[in-house]
Coordinates of C-alpha atoms and ligand atoms in Angstrom, one line a residue:
M1 CA -14.0 -9.7 16.9
K2 CA -15.0 -13.2 16.4
S3 CA -12.9 -14.4 13.6
A4 CA -10.5 -13.2 11.0
I5 CA -13.3 -12.4 8.7
V6 CA -16.2 -10.5 10.0
V7 CA -19.5 -9.8 8.3
A8 CA -20.4 -6.5 9.3
A9 CA -23.6 -6.0 7.3
A10 CA -27.0 -7.0 8.5
L11 CA -27.8 -7.7 4.8
A12 CA -25.2 -10.4 4.3
T13 CA -27.3 -13.4 3.7
S14 CA -25.5 -16.7 3.0
A15 CA -23.5 -17.3 6.2
S16 CA -20.8 -19.2 4.2
A17 CA -17.4 -20.1 5.4
S18 CA -15.7 -17.2 3.5
A19 CA -17.4 -13.8 3.5
F20 CA -16.1 -13.4 0.0
A21 CA -17.6 -16.5 -1.5
P22 CA -19.9 -15.5 -4.4
R23 CA -23.5 -15.2 -3.3
Q24 CA -25.5 -18.1 -4.8
S25 CA -28.8 -16.7 -5.6
G26 CA -30.1 -15.4 -8.8
F27 CA -27.3 -13.9 -10.7
G28 CA -26.4 -15.0 -14.1
H29 CA -28.1 -14.4 -17.3
G30 CA -27.0 -10.9 -18.3
Y31 CA -29.3 -8.2 -16.8
P32 CA -31.2 -8.6 -14.3
P33 CA -28.4 -10.8 -13.0
H34 CA -28.6 -11.0 -9.3
G35 CA -31.9 -9.3 -8.6
N36 CA -32.6 -6.2 -6.6
E37 CA -36.0 -4.9 -7.2
T38 CA -35.2 -1.5 -5.7
S39 CA -32.0 -0.9 -7.7
N40 CA -33.4 -2.5 -10.9
H41 CA -35.7 0.5 -11.2
K42 CA -32.8 3.0 -11.2
P43 CA -31.3 4.3 -14.4
L44 CA -28.3 2.5 -15.8
V45 CA -25.1 4.3 -14.7
D46 CA -24.1 7.1 -17.2
S47 CA -20.5 8.2 -17.5
K48 CA -21.2 11.9 -18.0
A49 CA -23.6 12.1 -15.2
L50 CA -21.5 10.0 -12.7
Q51 CA -18.5 12.2 -13.6
A52 CA -20.7 15.5 -13.1
S53 CA -21.7 14.3 -9.5
I54 CA -18.0 14.4 -8.3
T55 CA -17.4 17.7 -6.9
A56 CA -14.3 19.5 -5.4
D57 CA -16.3 20.4 -2.2
A58 CA -17.2 16.8 -1.5
L59 CA -13.6 15.6 -2.1
V60 CA -12.1 18.4 0.2
N61 CA -14.8 17.8 2.8
G62 CA -14.0 14.1 2.8
S63 CA -10.3 14.8 3.1
Q64 CA -10.9 17.2 6.0
T65 CA -12.9 14.4 7.7
L66 CA -9.8 12.2 7.5
L67 CA -7.5 14.9 8.8
D68 CA -9.8 15.6 11.7
F69 CA -9.6 11.8 12.6
A70 CA -5.8 12.0 12.6
Y71 CA -5.7 15.2 14.7
S72 CA -8.2 13.9 17.3
F73 CA -5.3 11.6 18.7
P74 CA -1.9 12.6 20.0
D75 CA -0.2 10.5 17.2
R76 CA -1.7 12.9 14.5
N77 CA -1.6 10.1 12.0
R78 CA -3.7 7.3 10.6
L79 CA -1.2 4.5 11.2
I80 CA -2.9 1.0 11.4
G81 CA -4.4 0.1 14.8
G82 CA -4.3 3.7 16.0
G83 CA -7.3 5.9 16.8
G84 CA -7.0 7.9 13.5
H85 CA -7.1 4.9 11.4
N86 CA -9.7 3.1 13.4
A87 CA -12.0 6.2 13.0
T88 CA -11.3 6.2 9.2
V89 CA -12.5 2.5 9.1
E90 CA -15.6 3.2 11.1
Y91 CA -16.4 6.1 8.9
L92 CA -16.2 4.1 5.7
V93 CA -18.3 1.4 7.0
S94 CA -21.0 3.8 8.3
T95 CA -20.9 5.9 5.2
L96 CA -21.3 2.8 2.9
E97 CA -24.0 1.3 5.1
S98 CA -25.9 4.5 5.1
L99 CA -26.6 4.3 1.3
D100 CA -30.0 2.5 1.7
G101 CA -28.6 -1.1 1.4
Y102 CA -27.0 -0.5 -2.0
Y103 CA -23.9 -2.3 -0.8
T104 CA -23.1 -5.2 1.3
V105 CA -20.4 -4.1 3.6
E106 CA -17.9 -6.5 5.1
T107 CA -14.7 -6.0 7.1
Q108 CA -11.7 -8.3 7.2
A109 CA -9.4 -8.2 10.2
F110 CA -5.7 -8.9 10.4
S111 CA -2.7 -8.2 12.6
T112 CA 0.8 -7.2 11.9
V113 CA 3.8 -5.8 13.9
V114 CA 4.5 -2.2 13.1
H115 CA 7.8 -0.2 13.6
I116 CA 6.4 3.2 14.9
G117 CA 9.8 4.9 15.6
A118 CA 13.0 4.7 17.6
T119 CA 15.6 6.7 19.4
W120 CA 19.2 5.4 19.6
S121 CA 22.7 6.2 20.4
L122 CA 26.1 4.5 19.7
F123 CA 29.3 4.9 21.6
I124 CA 32.5 3.3 20.2
G125 CA 35.6 3.3 22.3
G126 CA 33.7 5.9 24.4
A127 CA 33.1 8.2 21.4
N128 CA 29.7 9.3 20.5
T129 CA 29.4 7.9 16.9
S130 CA 26.8 8.6 14.3
S131 CA 24.8 5.6 13.1
G132 CA 21.5 4.8 11.5
V133 CA 18.7 2.6 12.8
F134 CA 16.9 -0.4 11.2
D135 CA 13.1 -0.7 11.5
Y136 CA 12.0 -3.5 13.7
T137 CA 15.2 -3.5 15.6
A138 CA 15.0 -5.0 19.2
S139 CA 15.4 -2.5 21.9
G140 CA 18.1 -2.7 24.6
N141 CA 21.1 -0.8 26.1
V142 CA 23.9 -3.3 25.3
T143 CA 27.7 -3.1 25.7
G144 CA 30.4 -5.4 24.4
N145 CA 33.6 -5.7 22.3
L146 CA 33.2 -5.4 18.5
V147 CA 33.8 -8.8 16.8
A148 CA 34.2 -8.8 13.0
V149 CA 32.0 -11.4 11.3
A150 CA 33.6 -13.4 8.4
N151 CA 32.4 -12.9 4.8
L152 CA 29.0 -11.3 4.6
G153 CA 27.4 -12.9 7.7
C154 CA 24.8 -14.7 5.6
D155 CA 25.8 -18.1 7.1
L156 CA 25.7 -19.0 10.8
S157 CA 29.3 -20.3 10.4
D158 CA 30.5 -16.8 9.6
Y159 CA 29.9 -15.8 13.2
P160 CA 33.0 -16.7 15.5
S161 CA 32.3 -18.0 18.9
T162 CA 33.8 -14.9 20.4
V163 CA 30.8 -13.0 19.2
A164 CA 29.0 -14.3 22.2
G165 CA 28.1 -11.6 24.7
N166 CA 29.7 -9.1 22.3
I167 CA 28.7 -6.9 19.3
A168 CA 28.8 -8.3 15.8
L169 CA 30.3 -6.0 13.1
I170 CA 28.9 -7.2 9.7
S171 CA 29.2 -6.1 6.1
R172 CA 26.1 -5.3 4.1
G173 CA 25.5 -7.6 1.0
T174 CA 24.0 -10.8 -0.5
C175 CA 21.3 -11.4 2.2
Q176 CA 18.8 -9.4 4.1
F177 CA 19.7 -7.1 7.1
G178 CA 17.2 -9.1 9.1
L179 CA 18.9 -12.4 8.7
K180 CA 22.3 -10.9 9.8
S181 CA 20.6 -9.5 12.9
V182 CA 19.0 -12.8 13.7
Y183 CA 22.3 -14.8 13.0
A184 CA 24.2 -12.3 15.3
G185 CA 21.6 -13.0 18.1
N186 CA 21.6 -16.9 17.4
S187 CA 25.4 -16.7 17.9
G188 CA 25.0 -15.1 21.3
A189 CA 25.8 -11.5 20.3
V190 CA 24.0 -8.8 22.3
G191 CA 23.9 -6.5 19.4
A192 CA 24.8 -5.8 15.7
L193 CA 26.4 -3.1 13.6
I194 CA 25.9 -3.5 9.9
Y195 CA 28.2 -1.2 7.8
D196 CA 27.5 -0.3 4.2
N197 CA 29.2 -1.9 1.1
I198 CA 29.0 1.2 -1.0
P199 CA 30.8 4.4 -0.3
G200 CA 28.7 7.5 1.0
D201 CA 28.4 9.9 3.8
D202 CA 25.0 8.6 5.0
T203 CA 25.0 5.9 7.7
L204 CA 23.2 2.7 6.6
T205 CA 19.6 2.4 7.4
G206 CA 16.8 0.1 6.2
T207 CA 14.4 -2.4 7.6
L208 CA 15.0 -5.8 9.2
G209 CA 11.5 -6.9 7.9
V210 CA 8.4 -7.4 9.8
P211 CA 8.9 -10.0 12.6
P212 CA 8.6 -12.8 13.3
R213 CA 11.3 -14.3 11.2
P214 CA 11.5 -18.1 11.2
E215 CA 15.2 -18.1 12.0
G216 CA 14.7 -16.2 15.3
P217 CA 14.5 -12.8 17.0
Y218 CA 16.3 -9.6 16.2
V219 CA 19.1 -8.0 18.4
P220 CA 19.6 -4.1 18.8
T221 CA 20.8 -3.3 15.3
L222 CA 22.4 -0.1 14.0
G223 CA 24.0 0.9 10.7
L224 CA 27.3 2.5 9.7
T225 CA 28.9 3.9 6.6
L226 CA 31.5 1.9 4.5
D227 CA 34.3 4.1 5.8
Q228 CA 33.3 3.6 9.4
G229 CA 33.1 -0.1 8.9
T230 CA 36.3 -0.7 7.2
A231 CA 38.3 1.5 9.7
L232 CA 36.9 -0.6 12.6
V233 CA 37.7 -3.9 10.7
A234 CA 41.2 -2.7 10.2
S235 CA 41.7 -1.8 13.8
L236 CA 40.2 -5.1 15.0
S237 CA 42.5 -7.1 12.6
S238 CA 45.6 -5.4 14.0
G239 CA 44.5 -6.7 17.4
T240 CA 42.9 -3.7 18.9
I241 CA 40.1 -4.3 21.4
I242 CA 37.1 -1.9 20.7
N243 CA 34.4 -1.5 23.2
A244 CA 30.9 -0.5 21.9
N245 CA 27.6 0.6 23.5
L246 CA 24.3 0.5 21.6
N247 CA 21.3 2.0 23.3
V248 CA 18.2 1.4 21.3
D249 CA 14.6 2.3 22.2
A250 CA 12.3 1.2 19.5
Q251 CA 8.5 1.4 19.5
V252 CA 7.5 -1.9 17.8
E253 CA 3.9 -2.9 18.4
N254 CA 1.5 -5.7 17.2
R255 CA -1.5 -3.9 15.8
T256 CA -4.9 -5.2 14.5
T257 CA -6.7 -3.5 11.7
H258 CA -9.4 -4.1 9.1
N259 CA -10.0 -4.0 5.3
V260 CA -13.5 -2.6 4.4
I261 CA -15.1 -4.2 1.4
A262 CA -18.4 -3.1 -0.1
T263 CA -20.2 -4.8 -3.0
T264 CA -23.3 -3.7 -4.8
N265 CA -26.3 -5.8 -4.1
H266 CA -27.0 -6.2 -7.8
G267 CA -25.0 -6.7 -11.0
A268 CA -23.4 -9.8 -12.3
L269 CA -21.0 -11.2 -9.7
N270 CA -19.1 -13.3 -12.2
T271 CA -17.9 -10.1 -13.9
T272 CA -17.2 -8.0 -10.8
L273 CA -15.3 -4.7 -11.2
L274 CA -13.1 -4.1 -8.2
I275 CA -11.8 -0.6 -7.4
G276 CA -9.2 -0.2 -4.5
A277 CA -7.5 2.5 -2.4
H278 CA -5.5 2.2 0.9
T279 CA -6.9 3.7 4.1
D280 CA -3.8 3.8 6.2
S281 CA -0.9 6.3 6.6
V282 CA 2.6 6.0 7.9
A283 CA 3.4 7.1 11.4
A284 CA 5.0 10.3 10.3
G285 CA 1.9 12.1 9.1
P286 CA -1.9 12.0 8.5
G287 CA -1.6 10.6 4.9
I288 CA -4.2 12.9 3.2
N289 CA -2.7 12.6 -0.2
D290 CA -1.2 9.2 0.5
D291 CA -3.8 7.7 0.4
G292 CA -6.6 9.8 1.7
S293 CA -7.1 11.0 -1.8
G294 CA -7.6 7.6 -3.2
T295 CA -9.8 6.6 -0.3
I296 CA -12.1 9.6 -0.6
G297 CA -11.9 9.6 -4.5
I298 CA -13.4 6.0 -4.7
L299 CA -15.7 6.6 -1.7
E300 CA -17.3 9.6 -3.4
V301 CA -17.7 7.4 -6.6
A302 CA -19.3 4.7 -4.4
K303 CA -21.8 7.2 -2.9
Q304 CA -22.7 8.7 -6.3
L305 CA -22.9 5.1 -7.9
A306 CA -25.7 4.2 -5.5
K307 CA -28.1 6.4 -7.6
Y308 CA -27.8 4.1 -10.5
R309 CA -28.2 0.5 -11.7
V310 CA -25.2 -1.4 -12.8
N311 CA -24.9 -4.5 -15.2
N312 CA -21.7 -5.8 -13.6
A313 CA -21.4 -5.9 -9.8
V314 CA -19.0 -3.2 -8.4
R315 CA -16.9 -3.8 -5.4
F316 CA -14.9 -1.1 -3.6
G317 CA -11.9 -2.4 -1.6
F318 CA -10.5 -0.1 1.1
W319 CA -7.3 -1.8 2.0
S320 CA -5.4 -1.5 5.2
G321 CA -1.7 -2.2 6.0
E322 CA -0.5 -1.0 2.5
E323 CA 2.3 1.0 4.2
E324 CA 3.6 -2.1 5.9
G325 CA 3.7 -3.9 2.5
E326 CA 0.3 -4.1 0.9
L327 CA -0.8 -6.4 3.6
G328 CA -4.5 -5.9 3.3
S329 CA -4.8 -6.4 -0.4
Y330 CA -2.6 -9.5 -0.2
L331 CA -4.7 -10.8 2.5
Y332 CA -7.9 -10.2 0.5
V333 CA -6.5 -11.9 -2.7
D334 CA -5.2 -14.8 -0.8
S335 CA -8.5 -15.3 1.1
L336 CA -10.5 -15.5 -2.3
S337 CA -11.7 -18.9 -3.4
A338 CA -10.8 -20.0 -7.0
S339 CA -14.3 -18.7 -8.2
G340 CA -13.9 -15.6 -6.0
R341 CA -10.7 -14.8 -8.1
E342 CA -12.3 -15.8 -11.4
N343 CA -15.2 -13.4 -10.7
I344 CA -13.1 -10.3 -10.5
R345 CA -12.9 -9.2 -14.1
A346 CA -10.6 -6.1 -13.5
Y347 CA -9.0 -4.3 -10.6
L348 CA -8.4 -0.5 -10.6
N349 CA -6.1 1.1 -8.0
F350 CA -5.9 4.7 -6.9
D351 CA -3.0 5.5 -4.5
M352 CA -2.1 9.3 -4.4
I353 CA -4.2 11.3 -6.8
A354 CA -3.9 14.9 -5.5
S355 CA -0.1 15.4 -5.3
P356 CA 0.8 19.1 -5.0
N357 CA 3.3 19.1 -7.8
Y358 CA 1.4 16.4 -9.8
I359 CA 1.9 14.5 -13.0
H360 CA -1.0 12.5 -14.5
A361 CA 0.5 9.1 -14.6
L362 CA -1.3 5.8 -15.8
Y363 CA -0.1 2.4 -14.8
D364 CA 1.7 1.1 -17.8
G365 CA -0.4 -1.9 -18.5
D366 CA 0.6 -2.2 -22.1
G367 CA 4.3 -2.0 -21.2
S368 CA 5.0 0.6 -23.8
T369 CA 7.1 2.7 -21.4
F370 CA 8.5 0.4 -18.9
N371 CA 8.4 -3.0 -20.7
Q372 CA 6.3 -4.6 -17.9
T373 CA 3.0 -5.6 -19.2
G374 CA 0.1 -6.5 -17.0
P375 CA -2.3 -9.5 -17.4
A376 CA -4.4 -9.5 -20.7
G377 CA -6.8 -6.6 -20.4
S378 CA -4.4 -4.3 -18.6
A379 CA -3.4 -2.6 -21.8
E380 CA -7.0 -1.9 -22.7
I381 CA -7.6 -0.5 -19.2
E382 CA -4.7 1.9 -19.7
H383 CA -6.1 2.9 -23.0
L384 CA -9.5 3.8 -21.4
F385 CA -7.7 6.2 -19.0
E386 CA -5.7 7.6 -21.9
A387 CA -9.0 8.3 -23.7
Y388 CA -10.4 9.9 -20.6
F389 CA -7.4 12.3 -20.0
T390 CA -7.4 13.0 -23.9
A391 CA -11.1 13.9 -23.7
A392 CA -10.4 16.2 -20.7
G393 CA -7.7 18.0 -22.7
E394 CA -4.9 16.9 -20.3
N395 CA -1.6 15.3 -21.0
F396 CA -0.6 12.0 -19.4
T397 CA 2.4 9.9 -18.8
A398 CA 3.0 6.3 -17.7
T399 CA 4.1 4.9 -14.3
A400 CA 5.9 1.7 -14.0
F401 CA 3.5 -1.3 -13.6
D402 CA 5.9 -3.1 -11.3
G403 CA 3.8 -4.0 -8.4
R404 CA 4.6 -1.2 -6.0
S405 CA 1.1 -0.6 -4.8
D406 CA -2.0 -2.6 -4.0
Y407 CA -2.6 -3.9 -7.5
A408 CA 0.4 -6.2 -7.0
P409 CA -1.5 -9.2 -5.7
F410 CA -4.1 -8.8 -8.3
I411 CA -1.6 -8.8 -11.3
E412 CA 0.3 -11.7 -9.6
V413 CA -2.8 -13.9 -9.9
G414 CA -3.6 -12.8 -13.5
I415 CA -6.5 -10.3 -12.9
P416 CA -6.1 -7.3 -15.3
A417 CA -5.4 -4.0 -13.6
G418 CA -4.8 -0.2 -14.1
G419 CA -5.4 3.1 -12.5
S420 CA -4.0 6.6 -12.1
F421 CA -1.5 8.2 -9.9
T422 CA -0.2 11.8 -9.5
G423 CA 3.3 11.1 -8.1
A424 CA 5.1 10.4 -4.7
E425 CA 8.7 11.2 -3.7
Q426 CA 10.2 11.3 -7.3
I427 CA 11.6 14.5 -8.6
K428 CA 9.6 16.2 -11.4
T429 CA 11.6 16.3 -14.6
A430 CA 11.8 19.2 -17.0
E431 CA 9.8 17.3 -19.5
E432 CA 7.1 16.5 -16.9
A433 CA 6.9 20.2 -16.0
E434 CA 6.3 20.9 -19.8
L435 CA 3.4 18.4 -19.7
F436 CA 1.8 19.2 -16.4
G437 CA 3.0 22.6 -15.2
G438 CA 4.5 22.7 -11.7
T439 CA 8.0 22.9 -10.7
A440 CA 10.9 20.8 -12.2
G441 CA 13.5 19.6 -9.8
V442 CA 11.0 19.3 -6.9
P443 CA 9.4 16.1 -5.7
T444 CA 5.9 15.5 -7.1
D445 CA 4.8 15.4 -3.4
V446 CA 7.3 17.1 -1.0
N447 CA 5.1 16.0 1.9
Y448 CA 5.3 12.3 0.9
H449 CA 5.3 10.2 4.2
G450 CA 5.7 13.5 6.2
P451 CA 3.6 15.6 8.6
G452 CA 2.9 18.1 5.7
D453 CA 0.6 15.6 3.9
T454 CA -2.6 17.6 4.9
V455 CA -5.7 19.0 3.2
D456 CA -3.9 22.4 2.6
N457 CA -1.3 20.6 0.5
L458 CA -3.7 18.8 -1.9
A459 CA -3.7 19.7 -5.5
V460 CA -7.6 20.0 -5.7
D461 CA -7.6 20.4 -9.6
A462 CA -5.7 17.1 -10.0
F463 CA -7.9 15.5 -7.3
V464 CA -11.1 16.5 -9.2
L465 CA -9.7 15.4 -12.6
H466 CA -8.5 11.9 -11.3
A467 CA -11.7 11.3 -9.2
K468 CA -13.8 11.9 -12.3
G469 CA -11.5 9.5 -14.0
I470 CA -12.5 6.9 -11.4
A471 CA -16.1 7.8 -12.2
A472 CA -15.5 7.4 -15.9
S473 CA -13.8 3.9 -15.5
V474 CA -16.5 2.7 -13.1
A475 CA -19.4 3.8 -15.4
E476 CA -17.6 2.1 -18.3
Y477 CA -16.9 -1.3 -16.6
A478 CA -20.0 -1.4 -14.5
T479 CA -22.0 -1.3 -17.8
T480 CA -19.7 -3.6 -19.9
F481 CA -16.4 -5.3 -20.2
A482 CA -16.7 -5.6 -23.9
S483 CA -13.6 -3.6 -24.5
L484 CA -11.4 -6.1 -22.7
P485 CA -9.9 -9.1 -24.4
P486 CA -11.0 -12.6 -23.1
K487 CA -9.6 -13.5 -19.7
T488 CA -6.4 -15.4 -19.3
A489 CA -6.1 -18.0 -16.6
V490 CA -6.5 -16.7 -13.1
K491 CA -4.3 -18.7 -10.6
K492 CA -3.7 -18.9 -6.9
R493 CA -0.7 -17.0 -5.6
R494 CA 2.0 -19.4 -4.5
S495 CA 2.3 -18.9 -0.7
D496 CA 6.1 -19.0 -0.9
E497 CA 6.1 -16.3 -3.5
M498 CA 7.4 -13.0 -2.2
S499 CA 6.2 -10.2 -4.4
R500 CA 8.7 -7.9 -6.2
S501 CA 7.5 -5.0 -4.3
R502 CA 8.0 -6.7 -1.0
K503 CA 11.4 -7.8 -2.0
E504 CA 12.5 -4.5 -3.3
G505 CA 10.5 -2.1 -1.2
R506 CA 7.9 -0.1 -2.9
K507 CA 8.0 3.7 -3.6
G508 CA 10.2 5.2 -0.9
R509 CA 10.2 2.1 1.3
K510 CA 13.2 1.2 3.1
V511 CA 15.7 -1.4 1.7
M512 CA 15.9 -4.9 3.2
M513 CA 19.4 -5.7 2.0
Ligands
NAG601 C1 -21.7 -15.4 -15.8 O1 -22.7 -16.3 -15.4 C2 -23.8 -16.5 -16.4 C3 -24.8 -17.5 -15.8 O2 -24.2 -18.6 -15.3 C4 -23.2 -17.0 -17.7 O3 -24.2 -17.1 -18.6 C5 -22.2 -16.1 -18.1 O4 -21.5 -16.5 -19.4 C6 -21.0 -15.9 -17.1 N1 -20.1 -14.9 -17.6 C7 -18.8 -15.1 -17.5 C8 -17.9 -14.0 -18.0 O5 -18.3 -16.0 -17.1
NAG602 C1 -18.8 17.7 5.4 O1 -20.1 18.0 5.0 C2 -21.0 17.6 5.9 C3 -22.4 17.7 5.3 O2 -22.4 18.6 4.3 C4 -20.9 18.3 7.1 O3 -21.9 18.0 8.1 C5 -19.5 18.2 7.7 O4 -19.3 19.0 8.8 C6 -18.5 18.4 6.6 N1 -17.2 18.0 7.2 C7 -16.1 18.7 7.1 C8 -14.9 18.1 7.8 O5 -16.1 19.8 6.6
NAG603 C1 -8.1 0.0 16.9 O1 -8.8 -1.2 16.6 C2 -8.2 -2.3 16.9 C3 -8.9 -3.5 16.5 O2 -10.0 -3.3 15.7 C4 -7.9 -2.3 18.4 O3 -7.1 -3.5 18.7 C5 -7.1 -1.1 18.8 O4 -7.0 -1.1 20.3 C6 -7.9 0.1 18.4 N1 -7.0 1.3 18.7 C7 -7.5 2.3 19.4 C8 -6.5 3.4 19.7 O5 -8.6 2.4 19.8
NAG604 C1 -31.8 -4.0 -2.8 O1 -31.4 -2.6 -2.8 C2 -32.1 -1.8 -1.9 C3 -31.6 -0.4 -2.1 O2 -30.6 -0.2 -3.0 C4 -31.9 -2.3 -0.4 O3 -32.6 -1.6 0.5 C5 -32.2 -3.7 -0.3 O4 -31.9 -4.2 1.0 C6 -31.5 -4.6 -1.4 N1 -32.0 -5.9 -1.2 C7 -31.2 -6.9 -1.4 C8 -31.8 -8.3 -1.3 O5 -29.9 -6.9 -1.5
NAG605 C1 25.8 12.2 20.7 O1 25.8 13.0 19.5 C2 24.4 13.3 19.1 C3 24.5 14.0 17.8 O2 25.5 14.8 17.7 C4 23.8 14.3 20.1 O3 22.5 14.7 19.9 C5 23.9 13.6 21.6 O4 23.4 14.5 22.5 C6 25.3 13.1 22.0 N1 25.1 12.2 23.1 C7 26.0 12.5 24.2 C8 25.7 11.6 25.4 O5 26.9 13.2 24.2
NAG606 C1 23.3 2.3 29.0 O1 24.4 1.5 29.3 C2 25.6 2.3 29.5 C3 26.7 1.3 29.7 O2 26.4 0.4 30.6 C4 25.4 3.1 30.8 O3 26.5 3.9 31.0 C5 24.2 4.0 30.5 O4 23.8 4.8 31.7 C6 23.0 3.2 30.2 N1 21.9 4.2 29.8 C7 20.7 4.1 30.1 C8 19.7 5.1 29.6 O5 20.3 3.2 30.9
NAG607 C1 -0.6 -10.1 17.2 O1 -2.0 -10.1 17.8 C2 -2.9 -11.0 17.2 C3 -4.2 -10.8 17.8 O2 -4.1 -10.7 19.2 C4 -2.4 -12.4 17.3 O3 -3.2 -13.3 16.8 C5 -1.0 -12.6 16.7 O4 -0.5 -13.8 16.9 C6 0.0 -11.5 17.2 N1 1.2 -11.5 16.4 C7 2.4 -11.5 17.0 C8 3.5 -11.6 16.0 O5 2.5 -11.5 18.1
NAG608 C1 11.4 -6.4 -22.5 O1 11.1 -7.5 -21.7 C2 11.3 -8.8 -22.4 C3 11.0 -9.9 -21.3 O2 11.0 -9.5 -20.0 C4 12.7 -8.8 -22.8 O3 12.9 -10.1 -23.5 C5 13.0 -7.8 -23.8 O4 14.3 -7.8 -24.3 C6 12.7 -6.4 -23.2 N1 12.7 -5.4 -24.2 C7 13.3 -4.2 -23.9 C8 13.3 -3.3 -25.1 O5 14.0 -4.0 -22.9
NAG609 C1 0.6 19.5 -22.8 O1 1.9 19.4 -23.0 C2 2.3 20.4 -24.0 C3 3.9 20.2 -24.3 O2 4.1 18.9 -24.8 C4 2.0 21.9 -23.5 O3 2.4 22.7 -24.4 C5 0.5 21.8 -23.1 O4 0.3 23.1 -22.6 C6 0.3 20.7 -22.2 N1 -1.2 20.8 -22.0 C7 -1.7 21.0 -20.7 C8 -3.3 21.0 -20.7 O5 -1.1 21.2 -19.8
ZN610 ZN1 0.1 5.0 -0.7

């Protein structure tokens, strides 16, 4: 590819510096805003009709297509940069381009380092010892004496000179695992053991964070329990010499991937509705609920919408790299110009909408449940979905609007957002079982981030309900944003600002400190 941003569609006219700069020609004064003779003769999108065009067969068929992509390659997943994910991206581009020029389809490339998996062993004083591994650890078979690091190892001066050529033994706490691993290496250590600071039987695991880190490279790094760590520290302080061998073989690769972005060729661009889902899976499985369901849900709506005219431009964002920290959606928001950001009137996110033990959860835009409100308009978006579920005769609940999916970069810059979600790894409560059926005490998706996240384990009834909800919200906002309050200021994201979700790890993601 020629550049970071690639215009894939033959239709893209103004060859501007950014593929996402607003097109200049002809939009503006209400309808017809930016003209398209063909689309202007289509009927205005109708909510009931658009909902009716969403079928279980099409959703299952699309999901099967994604599963087939994953299973066509030995990895059997749709991890970014792999065959299964590349085929997903190509399928999205070709499907969206096959709709008689209704959309301008663009792709946006980026690269990131991915931790795919690891095997490891630890011998301490010759004894085979249980340990955990940190994502993005360096590989290596390293041997040395254990050297206890002072304090919490968050300052280079905590590392004694004797750590050089040896293994640093460090407590968890205060700063990121990644910083401890780097500081160990900067001090000459050949490996690092980080022990927990809270009691428990499970050896410490987590992520060192996506490299490169400005402070330097990682060393082979494994995790221990608090009991293991305190016993070793006690032995060392009584003068015992303890030899250790860490043998770590981690598959850490630099991968290139693409967002796919499709925008209607008519409708007012200065009040664009953006709908998003992520196209990638983790390494452990094919990711058909997470987030094949959101991908296929919004794709089906995109296909059906092409029969209609819209007042407001509608854009579909198929984000990549969500599982690595919402990379694609952050890249997209950061690549927008000031007017590009201003033009997005609302963002709707769909990440897991067919969980086998589902709940019907709406992002808590009004803060009524989790006391975290979104930008002005987010409450009204939540209320639109509430009205949809009420009309469908279904119960609904709220899910924390805390930035743990691809809506994070949008709310960070002040774009109102919302959407629906059927649950991930969290255990269904008795109250939720009353509201939604299913089984209390069991995760809402037992296959979350696992090999069982397949077509067979989708809840097709929930899938159809939520996909029709996408259709209802698209029909509403493609017609008018009158129900939203006036916009508040949209700002640029501070480049030094690390999102809450990145700091804390989103749903099920590994801890960093
Ligand atoms: C969109 O642009 C048109 C034409 O420039 C303008 O009349 C309209 O007020 C704009 N709408 C918004 C929400 O900025
Ligand atoms: C999906 O439907 C299309 C057309 O109806 C068909 O050609 C295709 O084989 C189906 N795909 C799957 C995976 O069932
Ligand atoms: C997937 O696409 C990326 C870039 O678009 C490329 O670097 C990578 O080699 C492809 N992977 C496979 C398995 O073809
Ligand atoms: C207008 O839309 C039609 C079909 O929807 C498409 O074929 C045509 O290329 C579009 N024209 C422009 C200028 O976007
Ligand atoms: C060390 O212990 C693990 C887990 O009990 C076992 O799988 C592995 O084979 C052992 N390695 C050696 C060399 O004994
Ligand atoms: C790793 O290093 C240890 C200690 O030097 C050695 O005994 C062992 O054979 C090595 N393992 C491999 C797979 O190279
Ligand atoms: C990953 O590969 C891309 C494309 O080749 C390159 O631009 C980037 O610098 C690489 N990143 C790292 C961390 O090596
Ligand atoms: C809600 O959050 C605000 C500001 O973050 C805080 O001042 C207020 O006390 C919180 N309310 C409740 C009920 O937790
Ligand atoms: C909604 O929840 C109530 C319990 O509060 C339950 O009786 C009812 O069956 C639920 N409705 C549906 C459609 O599941
Ligand atoms: Zn997801």
